[in-house]
mmCIF file of C-alpha atoms in Angstrom:
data_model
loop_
_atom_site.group_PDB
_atom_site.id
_atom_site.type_symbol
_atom_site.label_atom_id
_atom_site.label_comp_id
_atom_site.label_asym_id
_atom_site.label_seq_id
_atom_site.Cartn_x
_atom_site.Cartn_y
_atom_site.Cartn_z
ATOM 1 C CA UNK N 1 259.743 106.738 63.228
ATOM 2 C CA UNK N 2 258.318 104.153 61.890
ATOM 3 C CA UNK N 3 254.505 102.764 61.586
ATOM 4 C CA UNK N 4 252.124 99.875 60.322
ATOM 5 C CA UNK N 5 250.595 100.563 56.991
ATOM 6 C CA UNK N 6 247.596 98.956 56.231
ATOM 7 C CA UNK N 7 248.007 99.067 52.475
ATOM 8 C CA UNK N 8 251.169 97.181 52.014
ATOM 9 C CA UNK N 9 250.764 95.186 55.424
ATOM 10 C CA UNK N 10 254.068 95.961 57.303
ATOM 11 C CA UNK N 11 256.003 98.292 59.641
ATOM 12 C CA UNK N 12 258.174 100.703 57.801
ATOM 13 C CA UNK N 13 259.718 103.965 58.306
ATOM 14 C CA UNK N 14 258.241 107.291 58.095
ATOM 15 C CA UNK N 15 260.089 108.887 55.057
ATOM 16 C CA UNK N 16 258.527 112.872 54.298
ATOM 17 C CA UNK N 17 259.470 116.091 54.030
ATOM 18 C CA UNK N 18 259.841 119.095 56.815
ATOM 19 C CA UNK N 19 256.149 119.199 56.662
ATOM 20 C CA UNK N 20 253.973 115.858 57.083
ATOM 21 C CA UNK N 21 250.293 115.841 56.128
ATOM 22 C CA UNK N 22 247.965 114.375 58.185
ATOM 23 C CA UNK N 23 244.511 113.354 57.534
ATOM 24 C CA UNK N 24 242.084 111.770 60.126
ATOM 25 C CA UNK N 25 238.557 110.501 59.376
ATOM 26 C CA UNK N 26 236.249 112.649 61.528
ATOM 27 C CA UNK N 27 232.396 111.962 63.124
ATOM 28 C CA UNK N 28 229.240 112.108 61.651
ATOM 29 C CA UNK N 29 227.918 114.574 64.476
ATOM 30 C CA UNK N 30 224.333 113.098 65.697
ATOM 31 C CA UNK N 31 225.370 111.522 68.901
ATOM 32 C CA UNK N 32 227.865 111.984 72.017
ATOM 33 C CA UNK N 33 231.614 111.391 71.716
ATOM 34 C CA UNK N 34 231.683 107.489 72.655
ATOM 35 C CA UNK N 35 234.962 106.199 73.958
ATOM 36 C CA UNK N 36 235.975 104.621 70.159
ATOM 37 C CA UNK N 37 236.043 108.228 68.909
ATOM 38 C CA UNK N 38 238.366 108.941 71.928
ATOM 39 C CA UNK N 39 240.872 106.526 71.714
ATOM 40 C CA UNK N 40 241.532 107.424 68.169
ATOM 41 C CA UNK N 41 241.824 110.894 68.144
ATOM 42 C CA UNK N 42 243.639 110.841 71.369
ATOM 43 C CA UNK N 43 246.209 108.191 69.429
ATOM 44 C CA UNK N 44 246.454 110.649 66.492
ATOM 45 C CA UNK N 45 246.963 113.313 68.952
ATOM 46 C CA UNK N 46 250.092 111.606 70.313
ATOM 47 C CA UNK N 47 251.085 110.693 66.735
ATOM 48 C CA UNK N 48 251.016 114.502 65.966
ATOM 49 C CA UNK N 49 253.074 115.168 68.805
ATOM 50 C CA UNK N 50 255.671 112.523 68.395
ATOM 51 C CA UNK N 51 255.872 114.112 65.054
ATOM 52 C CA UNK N 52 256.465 117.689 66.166
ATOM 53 C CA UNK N 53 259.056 116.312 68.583
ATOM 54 C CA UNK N 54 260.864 114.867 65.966
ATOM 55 C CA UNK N 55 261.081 118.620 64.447
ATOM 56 C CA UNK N 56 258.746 117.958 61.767
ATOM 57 C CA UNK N 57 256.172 120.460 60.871
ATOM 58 C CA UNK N 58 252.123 118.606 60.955
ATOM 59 C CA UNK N 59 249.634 119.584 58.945
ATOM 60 C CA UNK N 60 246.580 117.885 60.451
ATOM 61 C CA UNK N 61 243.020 118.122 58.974
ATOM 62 C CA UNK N 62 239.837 116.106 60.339
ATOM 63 C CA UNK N 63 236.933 116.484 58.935
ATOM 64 C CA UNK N 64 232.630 116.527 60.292
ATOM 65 C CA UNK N 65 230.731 114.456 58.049
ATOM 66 C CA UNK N 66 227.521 116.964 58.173
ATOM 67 C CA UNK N 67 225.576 115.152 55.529
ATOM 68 C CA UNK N 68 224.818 111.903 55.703
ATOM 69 C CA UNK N 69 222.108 108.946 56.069
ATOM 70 C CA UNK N 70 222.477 109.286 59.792
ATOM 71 C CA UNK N 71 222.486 112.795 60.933
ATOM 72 C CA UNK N 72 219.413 113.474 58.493
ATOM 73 C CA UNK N 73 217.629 110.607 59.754
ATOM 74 C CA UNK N 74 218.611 111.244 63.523
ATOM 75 C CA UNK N 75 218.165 115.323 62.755
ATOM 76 C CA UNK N 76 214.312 114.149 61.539
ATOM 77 C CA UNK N 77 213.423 111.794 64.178
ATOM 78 C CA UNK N 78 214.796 114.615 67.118
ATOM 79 C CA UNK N 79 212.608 117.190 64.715
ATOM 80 C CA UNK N 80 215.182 119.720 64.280
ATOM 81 C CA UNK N 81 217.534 121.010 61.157
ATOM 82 C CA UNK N 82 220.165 118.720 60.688
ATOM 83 C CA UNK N 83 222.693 121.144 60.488
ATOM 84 C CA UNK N 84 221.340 122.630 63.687
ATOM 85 C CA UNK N 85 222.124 119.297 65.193
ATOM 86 C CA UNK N 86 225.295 119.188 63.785
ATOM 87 C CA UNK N 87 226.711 122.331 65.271
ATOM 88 C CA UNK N 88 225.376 121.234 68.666
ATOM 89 C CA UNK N 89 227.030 117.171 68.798
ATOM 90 C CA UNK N 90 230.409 119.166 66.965
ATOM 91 C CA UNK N 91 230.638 121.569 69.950
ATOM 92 C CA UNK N 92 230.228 118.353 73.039
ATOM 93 C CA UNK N 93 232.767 116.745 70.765
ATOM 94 C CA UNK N 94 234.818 119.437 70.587
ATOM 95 C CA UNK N 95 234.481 119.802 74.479
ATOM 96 C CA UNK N 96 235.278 116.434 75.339
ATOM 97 C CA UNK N 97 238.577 116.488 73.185
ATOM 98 C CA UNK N 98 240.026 119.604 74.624
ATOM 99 C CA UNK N 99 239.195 117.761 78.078
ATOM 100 C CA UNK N 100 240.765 114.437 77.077
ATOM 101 C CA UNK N 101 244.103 116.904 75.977
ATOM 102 C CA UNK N 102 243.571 116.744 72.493
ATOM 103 C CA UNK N 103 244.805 119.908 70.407
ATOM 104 C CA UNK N 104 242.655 121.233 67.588
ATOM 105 C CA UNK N 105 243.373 120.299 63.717
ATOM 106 C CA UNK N 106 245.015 122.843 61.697
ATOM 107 C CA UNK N 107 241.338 122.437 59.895
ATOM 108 C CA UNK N 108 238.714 120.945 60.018
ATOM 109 C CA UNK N 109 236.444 120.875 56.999
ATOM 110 C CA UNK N 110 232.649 120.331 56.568
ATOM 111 C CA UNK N 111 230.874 118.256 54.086
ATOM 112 C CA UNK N 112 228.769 120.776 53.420
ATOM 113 C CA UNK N 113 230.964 123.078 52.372
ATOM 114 C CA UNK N 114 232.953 121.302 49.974
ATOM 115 C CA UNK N 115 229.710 120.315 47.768
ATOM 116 C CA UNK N 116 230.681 122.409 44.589
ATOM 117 C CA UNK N 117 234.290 120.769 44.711
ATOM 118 C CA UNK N 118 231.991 117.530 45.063
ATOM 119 C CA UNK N 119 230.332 118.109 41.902
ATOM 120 C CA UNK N 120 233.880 119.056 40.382
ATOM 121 C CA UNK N 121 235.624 116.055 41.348
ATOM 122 C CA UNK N 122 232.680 113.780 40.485
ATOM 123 C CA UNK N 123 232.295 115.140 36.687
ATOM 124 C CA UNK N 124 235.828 114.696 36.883
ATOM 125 C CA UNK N 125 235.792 110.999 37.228
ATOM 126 C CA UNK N 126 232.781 110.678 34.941
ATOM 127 C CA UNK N 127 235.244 112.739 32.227
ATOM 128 C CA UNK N 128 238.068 110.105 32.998
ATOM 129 C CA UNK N 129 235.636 106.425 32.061
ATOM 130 C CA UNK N 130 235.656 106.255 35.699
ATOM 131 C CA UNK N 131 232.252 106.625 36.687
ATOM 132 C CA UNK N 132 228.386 106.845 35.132
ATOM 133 C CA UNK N 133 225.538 108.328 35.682
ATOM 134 C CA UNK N 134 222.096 107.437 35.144
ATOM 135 C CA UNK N 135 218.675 108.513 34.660
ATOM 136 C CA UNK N 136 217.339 109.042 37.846
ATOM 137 C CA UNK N 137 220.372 111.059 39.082
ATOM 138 C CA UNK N 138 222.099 108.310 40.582
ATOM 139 C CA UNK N 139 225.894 108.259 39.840
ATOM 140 C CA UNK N 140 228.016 105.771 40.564
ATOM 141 C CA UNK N 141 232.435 104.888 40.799
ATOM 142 C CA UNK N 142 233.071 101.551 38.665
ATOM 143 C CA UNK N 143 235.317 99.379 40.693
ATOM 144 C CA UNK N 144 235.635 97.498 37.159
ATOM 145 C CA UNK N 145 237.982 100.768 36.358
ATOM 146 C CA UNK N 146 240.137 100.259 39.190
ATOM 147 C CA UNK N 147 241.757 96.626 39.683
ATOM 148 C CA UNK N 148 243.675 97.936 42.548
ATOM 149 C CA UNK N 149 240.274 97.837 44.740
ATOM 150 C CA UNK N 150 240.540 95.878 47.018
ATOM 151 C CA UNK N 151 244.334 95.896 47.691
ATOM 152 C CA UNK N 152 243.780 97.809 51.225
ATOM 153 C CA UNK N 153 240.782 95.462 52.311
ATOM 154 C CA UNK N 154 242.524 92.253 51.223
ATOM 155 C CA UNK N 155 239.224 90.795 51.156
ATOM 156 C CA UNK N 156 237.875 88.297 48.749
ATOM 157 C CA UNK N 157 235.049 89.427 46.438
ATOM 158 C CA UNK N 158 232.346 87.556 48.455
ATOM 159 C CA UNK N 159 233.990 89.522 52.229
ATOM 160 C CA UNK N 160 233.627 92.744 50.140
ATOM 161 C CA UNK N 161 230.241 92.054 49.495
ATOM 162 C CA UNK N 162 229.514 91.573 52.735
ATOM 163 C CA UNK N 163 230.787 94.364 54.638
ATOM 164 C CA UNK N 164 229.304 96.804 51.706
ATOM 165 C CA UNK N 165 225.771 95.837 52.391
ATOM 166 C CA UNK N 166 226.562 95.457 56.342
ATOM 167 C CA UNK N 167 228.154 99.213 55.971
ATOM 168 C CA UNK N 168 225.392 101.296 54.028
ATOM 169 C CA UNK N 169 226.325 100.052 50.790
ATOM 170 C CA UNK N 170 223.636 99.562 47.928
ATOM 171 C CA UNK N 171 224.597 96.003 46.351
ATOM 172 C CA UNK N 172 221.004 95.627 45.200
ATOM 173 C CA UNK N 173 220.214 98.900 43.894
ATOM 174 C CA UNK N 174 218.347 99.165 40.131
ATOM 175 C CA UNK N 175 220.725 100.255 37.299
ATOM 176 C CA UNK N 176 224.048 99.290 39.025
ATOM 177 C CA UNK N 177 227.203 97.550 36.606
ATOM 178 C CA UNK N 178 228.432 95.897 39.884
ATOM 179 C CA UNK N 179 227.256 95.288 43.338
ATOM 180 C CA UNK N 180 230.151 96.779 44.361
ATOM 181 C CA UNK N 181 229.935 99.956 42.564
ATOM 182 C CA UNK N 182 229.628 102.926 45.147
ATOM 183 C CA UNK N 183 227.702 106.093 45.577
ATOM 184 C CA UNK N 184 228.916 109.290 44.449
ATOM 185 C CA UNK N 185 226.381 111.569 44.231
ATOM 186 C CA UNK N 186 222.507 110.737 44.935
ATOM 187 C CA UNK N 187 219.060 112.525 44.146
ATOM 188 C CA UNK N 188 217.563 113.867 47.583
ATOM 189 C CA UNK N 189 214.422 112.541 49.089
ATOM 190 C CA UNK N 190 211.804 114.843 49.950
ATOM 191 C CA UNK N 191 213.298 117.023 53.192
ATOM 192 C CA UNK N 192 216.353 116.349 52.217
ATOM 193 C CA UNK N 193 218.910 119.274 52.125
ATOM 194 C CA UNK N 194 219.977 119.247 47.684
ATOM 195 C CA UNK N 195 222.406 121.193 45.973
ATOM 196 C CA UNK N 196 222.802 121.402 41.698
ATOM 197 C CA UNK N 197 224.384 119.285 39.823
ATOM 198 C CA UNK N 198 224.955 118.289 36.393
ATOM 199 C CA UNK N 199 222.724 114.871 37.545
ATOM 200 C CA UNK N 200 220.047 116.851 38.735
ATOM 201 C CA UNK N 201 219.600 117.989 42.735
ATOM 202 C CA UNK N 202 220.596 115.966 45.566
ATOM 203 C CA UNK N 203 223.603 115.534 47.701
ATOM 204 C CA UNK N 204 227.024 113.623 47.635
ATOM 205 C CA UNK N 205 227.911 110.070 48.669
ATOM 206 C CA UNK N 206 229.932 109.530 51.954
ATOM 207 C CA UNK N 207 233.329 108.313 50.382
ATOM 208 C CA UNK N 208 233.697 111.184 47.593
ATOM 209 C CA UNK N 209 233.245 113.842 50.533
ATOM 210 C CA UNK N 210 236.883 112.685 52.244
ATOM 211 C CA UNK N 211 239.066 112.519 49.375
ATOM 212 C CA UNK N 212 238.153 115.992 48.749
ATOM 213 C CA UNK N 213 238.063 117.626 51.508
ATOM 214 C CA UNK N 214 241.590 115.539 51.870
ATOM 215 C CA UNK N 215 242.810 117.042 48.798
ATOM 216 C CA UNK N 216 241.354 120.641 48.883
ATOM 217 C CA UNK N 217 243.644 121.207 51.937
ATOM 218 C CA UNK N 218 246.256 118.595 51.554
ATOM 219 C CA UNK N 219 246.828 118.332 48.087
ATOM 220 C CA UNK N 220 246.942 114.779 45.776
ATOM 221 C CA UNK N 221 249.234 112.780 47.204
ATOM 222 C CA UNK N 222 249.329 112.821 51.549
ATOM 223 C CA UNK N 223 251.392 111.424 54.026
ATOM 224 C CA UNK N 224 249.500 109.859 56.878
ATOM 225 C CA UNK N 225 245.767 108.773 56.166
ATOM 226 C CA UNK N 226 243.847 107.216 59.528
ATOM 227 C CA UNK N 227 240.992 106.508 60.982
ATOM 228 C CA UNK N 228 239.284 103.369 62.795
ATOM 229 C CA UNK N 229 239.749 99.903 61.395
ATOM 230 C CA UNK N 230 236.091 99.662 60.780
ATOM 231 C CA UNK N 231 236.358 102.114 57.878
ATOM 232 C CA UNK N 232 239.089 100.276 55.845
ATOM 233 C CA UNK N 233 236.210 98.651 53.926
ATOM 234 C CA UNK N 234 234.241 100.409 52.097
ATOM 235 C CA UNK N 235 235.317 103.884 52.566
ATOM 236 C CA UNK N 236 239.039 103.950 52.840
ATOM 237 C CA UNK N 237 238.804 101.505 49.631
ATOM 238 C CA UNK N 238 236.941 103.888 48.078
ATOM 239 C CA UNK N 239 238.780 106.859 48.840
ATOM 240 C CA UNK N 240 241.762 105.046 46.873
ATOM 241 C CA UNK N 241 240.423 104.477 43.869
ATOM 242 C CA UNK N 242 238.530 107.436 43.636
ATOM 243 C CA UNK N 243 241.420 109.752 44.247
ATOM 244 C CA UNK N 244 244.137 108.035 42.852
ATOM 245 C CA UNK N 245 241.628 108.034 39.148
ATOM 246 C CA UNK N 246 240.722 112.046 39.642
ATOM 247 C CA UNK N 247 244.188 112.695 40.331
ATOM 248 C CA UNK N 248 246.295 110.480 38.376
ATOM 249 C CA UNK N 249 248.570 110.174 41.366
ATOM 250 C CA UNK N 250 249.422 107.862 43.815
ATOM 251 C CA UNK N 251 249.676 106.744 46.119
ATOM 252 C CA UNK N 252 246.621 108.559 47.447
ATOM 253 C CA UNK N 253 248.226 108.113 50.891
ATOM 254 C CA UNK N 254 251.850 106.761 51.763
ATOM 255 C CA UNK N 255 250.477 105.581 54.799
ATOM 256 C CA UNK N 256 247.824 104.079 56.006
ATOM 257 C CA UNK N 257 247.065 103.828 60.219
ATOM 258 C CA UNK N 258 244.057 102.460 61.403
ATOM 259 C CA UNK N 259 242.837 102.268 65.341
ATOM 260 C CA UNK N 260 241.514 98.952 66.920
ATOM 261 C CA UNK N 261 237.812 98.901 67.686
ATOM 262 C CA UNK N 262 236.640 99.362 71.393
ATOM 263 C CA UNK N 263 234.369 96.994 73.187
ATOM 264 C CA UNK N 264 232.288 96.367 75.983
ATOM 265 C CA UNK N 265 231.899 93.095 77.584
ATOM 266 C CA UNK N 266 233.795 91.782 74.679
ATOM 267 C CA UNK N 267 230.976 93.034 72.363
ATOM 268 C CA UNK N 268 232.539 95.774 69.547
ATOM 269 C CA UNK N 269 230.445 99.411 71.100
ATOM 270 C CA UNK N 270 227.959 100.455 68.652
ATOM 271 C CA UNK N 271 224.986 102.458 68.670
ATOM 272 C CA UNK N 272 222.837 99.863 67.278
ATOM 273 C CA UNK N 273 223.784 97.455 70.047
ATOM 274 C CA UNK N 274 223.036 100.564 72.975
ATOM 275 C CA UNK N 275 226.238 99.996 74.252
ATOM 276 C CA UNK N 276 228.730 102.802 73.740
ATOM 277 C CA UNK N 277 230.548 104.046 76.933
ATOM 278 C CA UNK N 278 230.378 108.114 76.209
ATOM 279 C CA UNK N 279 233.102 110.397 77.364
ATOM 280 C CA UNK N 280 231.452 112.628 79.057
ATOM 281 C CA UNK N 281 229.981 110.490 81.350
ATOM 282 C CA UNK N 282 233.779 109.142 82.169
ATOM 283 C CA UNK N 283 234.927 112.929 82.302
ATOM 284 C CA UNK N 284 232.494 113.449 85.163
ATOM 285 C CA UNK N 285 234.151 110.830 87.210
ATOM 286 C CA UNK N 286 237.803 111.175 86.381
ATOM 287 C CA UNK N 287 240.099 113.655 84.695
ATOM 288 C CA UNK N 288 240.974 113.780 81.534
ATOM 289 C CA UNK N 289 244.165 112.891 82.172
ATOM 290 C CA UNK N 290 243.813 109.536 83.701
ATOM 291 C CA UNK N 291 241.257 108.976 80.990
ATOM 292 C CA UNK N 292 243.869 109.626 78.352
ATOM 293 C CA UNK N 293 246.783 107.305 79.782
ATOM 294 C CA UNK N 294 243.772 104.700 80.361
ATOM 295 C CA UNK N 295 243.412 104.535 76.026
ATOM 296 C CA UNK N 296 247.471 105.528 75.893
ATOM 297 C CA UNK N 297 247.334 102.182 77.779
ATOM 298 C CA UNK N 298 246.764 99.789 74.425
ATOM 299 C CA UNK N 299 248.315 100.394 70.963
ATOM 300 C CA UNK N 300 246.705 101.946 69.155
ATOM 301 C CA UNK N 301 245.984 98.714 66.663
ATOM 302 C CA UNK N 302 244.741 96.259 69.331
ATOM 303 C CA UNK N 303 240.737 95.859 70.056
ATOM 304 C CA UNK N 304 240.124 95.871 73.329
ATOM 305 C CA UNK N 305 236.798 96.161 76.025
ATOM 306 C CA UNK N 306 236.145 98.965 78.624
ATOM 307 C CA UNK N 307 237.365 98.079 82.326
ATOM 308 C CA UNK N 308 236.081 100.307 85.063
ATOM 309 C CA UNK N 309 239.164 98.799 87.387
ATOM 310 C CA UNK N 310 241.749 99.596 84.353
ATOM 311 C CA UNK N 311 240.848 103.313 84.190
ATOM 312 C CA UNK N 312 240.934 103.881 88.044
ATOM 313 C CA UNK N 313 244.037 101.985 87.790
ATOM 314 C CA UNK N 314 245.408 104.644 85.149
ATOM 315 C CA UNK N 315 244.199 107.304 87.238
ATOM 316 C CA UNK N 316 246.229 106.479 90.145
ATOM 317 C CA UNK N 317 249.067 106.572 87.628
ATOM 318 C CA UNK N 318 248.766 109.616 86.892
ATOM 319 C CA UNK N 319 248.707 110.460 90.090
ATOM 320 C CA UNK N 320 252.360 109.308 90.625
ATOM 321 C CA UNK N 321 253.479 110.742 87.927
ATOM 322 C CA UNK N 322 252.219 113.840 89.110
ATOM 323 C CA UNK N 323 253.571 113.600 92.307
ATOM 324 C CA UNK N 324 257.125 113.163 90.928
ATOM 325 C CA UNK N 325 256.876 116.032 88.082
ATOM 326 C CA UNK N 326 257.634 118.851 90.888
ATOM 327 C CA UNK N 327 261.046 117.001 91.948
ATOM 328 C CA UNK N 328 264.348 118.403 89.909
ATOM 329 C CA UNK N 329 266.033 115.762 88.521
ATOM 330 C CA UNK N 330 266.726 114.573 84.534
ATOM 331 C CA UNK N 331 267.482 111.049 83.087
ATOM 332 C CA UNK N 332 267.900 111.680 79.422
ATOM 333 C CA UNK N 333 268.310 107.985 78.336
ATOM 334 C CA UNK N 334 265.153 107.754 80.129
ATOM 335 C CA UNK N 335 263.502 109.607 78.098
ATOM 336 C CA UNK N 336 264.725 108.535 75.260
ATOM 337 C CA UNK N 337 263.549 105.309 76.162
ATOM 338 C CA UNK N 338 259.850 106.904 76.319
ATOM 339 C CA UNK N 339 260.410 108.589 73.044
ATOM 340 C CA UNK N 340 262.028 105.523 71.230
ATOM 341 C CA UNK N 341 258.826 103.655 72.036
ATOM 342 C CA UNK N 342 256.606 106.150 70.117
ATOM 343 C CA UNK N 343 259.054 106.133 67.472
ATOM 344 C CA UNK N 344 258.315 102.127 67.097
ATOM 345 C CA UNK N 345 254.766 101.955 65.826
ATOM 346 C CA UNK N 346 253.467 104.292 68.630
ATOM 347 C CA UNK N 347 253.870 102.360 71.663
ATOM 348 C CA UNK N 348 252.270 103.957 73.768
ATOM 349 C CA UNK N 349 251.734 101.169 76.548
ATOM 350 C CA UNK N 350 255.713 100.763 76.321
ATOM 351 C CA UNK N 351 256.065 104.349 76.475
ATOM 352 C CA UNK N 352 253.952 105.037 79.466
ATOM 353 C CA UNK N 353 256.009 102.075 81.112
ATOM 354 C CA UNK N 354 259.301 104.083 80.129
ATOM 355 C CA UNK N 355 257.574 107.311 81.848
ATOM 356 C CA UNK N 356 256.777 105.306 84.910
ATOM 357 C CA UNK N 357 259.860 104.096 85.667
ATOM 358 C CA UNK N 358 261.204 107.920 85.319
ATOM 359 C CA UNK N 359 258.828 108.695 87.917
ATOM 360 C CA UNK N 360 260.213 105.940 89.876
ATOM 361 C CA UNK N 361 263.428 107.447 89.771
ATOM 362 C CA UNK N 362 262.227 110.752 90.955
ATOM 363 C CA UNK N 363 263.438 112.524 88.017
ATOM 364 C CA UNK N 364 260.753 115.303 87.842
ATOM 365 C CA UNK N 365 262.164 116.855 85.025
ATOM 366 C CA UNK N 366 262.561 114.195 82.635
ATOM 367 C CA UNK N 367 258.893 113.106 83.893
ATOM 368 C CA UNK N 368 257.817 116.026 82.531
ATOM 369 C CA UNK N 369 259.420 116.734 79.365
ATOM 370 C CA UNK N 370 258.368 112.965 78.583
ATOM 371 C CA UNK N 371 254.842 113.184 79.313
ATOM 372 C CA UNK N 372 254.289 116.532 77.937
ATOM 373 C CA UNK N 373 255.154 114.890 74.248
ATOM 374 C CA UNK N 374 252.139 112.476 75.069
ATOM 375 C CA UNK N 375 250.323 114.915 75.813
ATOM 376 C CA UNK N 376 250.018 115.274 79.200
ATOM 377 C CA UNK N 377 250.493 118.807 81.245
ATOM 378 C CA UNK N 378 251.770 117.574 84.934
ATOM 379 C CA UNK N 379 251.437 120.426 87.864
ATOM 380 C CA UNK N 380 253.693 118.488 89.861
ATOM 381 C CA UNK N 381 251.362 119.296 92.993
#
């Protein structure tokens, strides 16, 4: 197999061990699954698959984000415990994967409890000239400690800048040694949920939470780090050069995959704009399957915008394929057309064309075993 890393810019092949370990970016869980969240964990579903085909062993962890600026701000506006709110969004999310065909992780972490490996990992980087504290409790990574930052992003200094402030960041804050300089651990406002530190009480940063929940269950060095394109910069970044310094490994990740951004009338879907397409309200007009093979439908790097006419489209697809899958019938190159295509960079819209013209040939078997490793359960009725 072989896929796009972001870090070194090109299509290689996937060199690992019996075993590969997988980490995916999870949500921050204080809204509805939109259709961006499904299109990438549906994509790293396939990948995981592909994998297992391929007889290799996945070890997949995603994480919830269950601390954050968000869910405590949307947990106080809603008036209710944010990690009340979190256990509610995490089980609709968890619904809406299992109805889109998505498997469960081998694990699936939470923020909150990986605090005192938190505190660990951050006194560790404090030990190592890699970060400071100060007065107020504040402590902070030094991207002046880490010239590789930057080297995922391949932004200038001015683009970093940018996206930092657009993205949460603090460029501006008191005390700082750089703009750029990110969060690690913070004091907690009043309501706030705090735990103890060395610094005083208060709660981790964002980008310090993944890299150890990524390394408490996956160990220094992984195979396969992903998530959507919009968190390359900061928090992928950051993840680097925070990991790679606590660990003195690297690479933190061999490779890096990142999903294209979804749209909507050409406009990227985010809640600030008010115009995310949820899942569930797609699930109660179609099946999960046709929504599935509608994302399957674009690689899993491209951007693209919802079409109402492309997912009935991909329904009716289904629907072929279906009515093919009870015939007998096998066409091995054919599928090893379908599975060649998800061995180049995960093509799934060339792989779905593969399966299709299977079904075309009536070869219900082979429609089946090929569709299956996409993820896709066919009754043949």
């Amino acid at each position: 197999m072989r896929l796009f890393d972001t870090r070194r810019g090109e299509t290689s092949r996937v060199i690992a061990g019996h075993t590969i370990r997988l980490y995916v970016c999870g949500i921050t869980p204080y809204d509805a699954t939109h259709l961006g969240h499904a299109s990438t964990y549906v994509m790293f579903d396939v990948l995981v698959r592909a994998l297992e085909h391929r007889g290799h062993r996945v070890c997949y962890v995603r994480n919830v984000t269950d601390v954050d600026d968000d869910i405590l701000r949307t947990a106080r506006e809603r008036g209710t415990d944010y990690l009340t709110l979190a256990e509610s969004e995490m089980a609709r999310f968890d619904r809406d994967l299992r109805a889109l065909g998505c498997r469960e992780p081998d694990a699936a972490p939470r923020a909150t409890e990986a605090v005192e490996a938190i505190v660990t990992a951050v006194d560790g980087l404090i030990e190592r000239g890699a970060a400071y504290p100060l007065d107020d409790g504040r402590v902070y990574f030094e991207v002046a400690a880490a010239p590789s930052f930057g080297d995922l992003s391949r932004l200038e200094r001015d683009g970093m800048l940018a996206q930092f402030a657009e993205k949460g960041g603090d460029p501006h804050a008191p005390g700082k040694r750089d703009p750029l300089d990110f969060l690690l651990w913070q004091p907690s406002a009043a309501g706030e949920p705090r735990w103890q530190s060395p610094w005083g009480a208060g709660r981790p940063g964002w980008h310090i939470e993944c890299s150890v929940m990524a390394m408490e269950h996956l160990g220094g060095v992984i195979d396969i780090h992903g998530g959507g394109s919009d968190l390359i910069f900061p928090h992928h970044e950051a993840e680097i050069v925070q990991s790679e310094h606590l660990t003195g490994q690297g690479p933190f990740a061999r490779f890096w995959l990142h999903t294209g951004m979804v749209g909507l009338a050409g406009e990227k879907m985010s809640k600030s704009l008010r115009n995310l397409v949820f899942a569930r309200d797609l699930l109660d007009r179609f099946e999960g399957s046709a929504i599935r093979a509608y994302l399957l439908t674009h690689h899993y790097r491209d951007t693209w915008s919802y079409s109402d006419e492309e997912l009935q489209a991909a329904s009716d697809r289904v629907k072929r394929w279906s009515a093919v899958a009870a015939r007998t019938g096998r066409d091995e190159p054919g599928e090893r057309t379908v599975f060649a295509a998800l061995d180049d960079d995960l093509n799934t819209p060339g792989a779905l064309a593969a399966l299709d013209r299977l079904a075309e040939g009536g070869h219900g078997e082979s429609v089946r075993a090929a569709a299956a490793v996409l993820g896709f359960s066919l009754s043949g009725r």
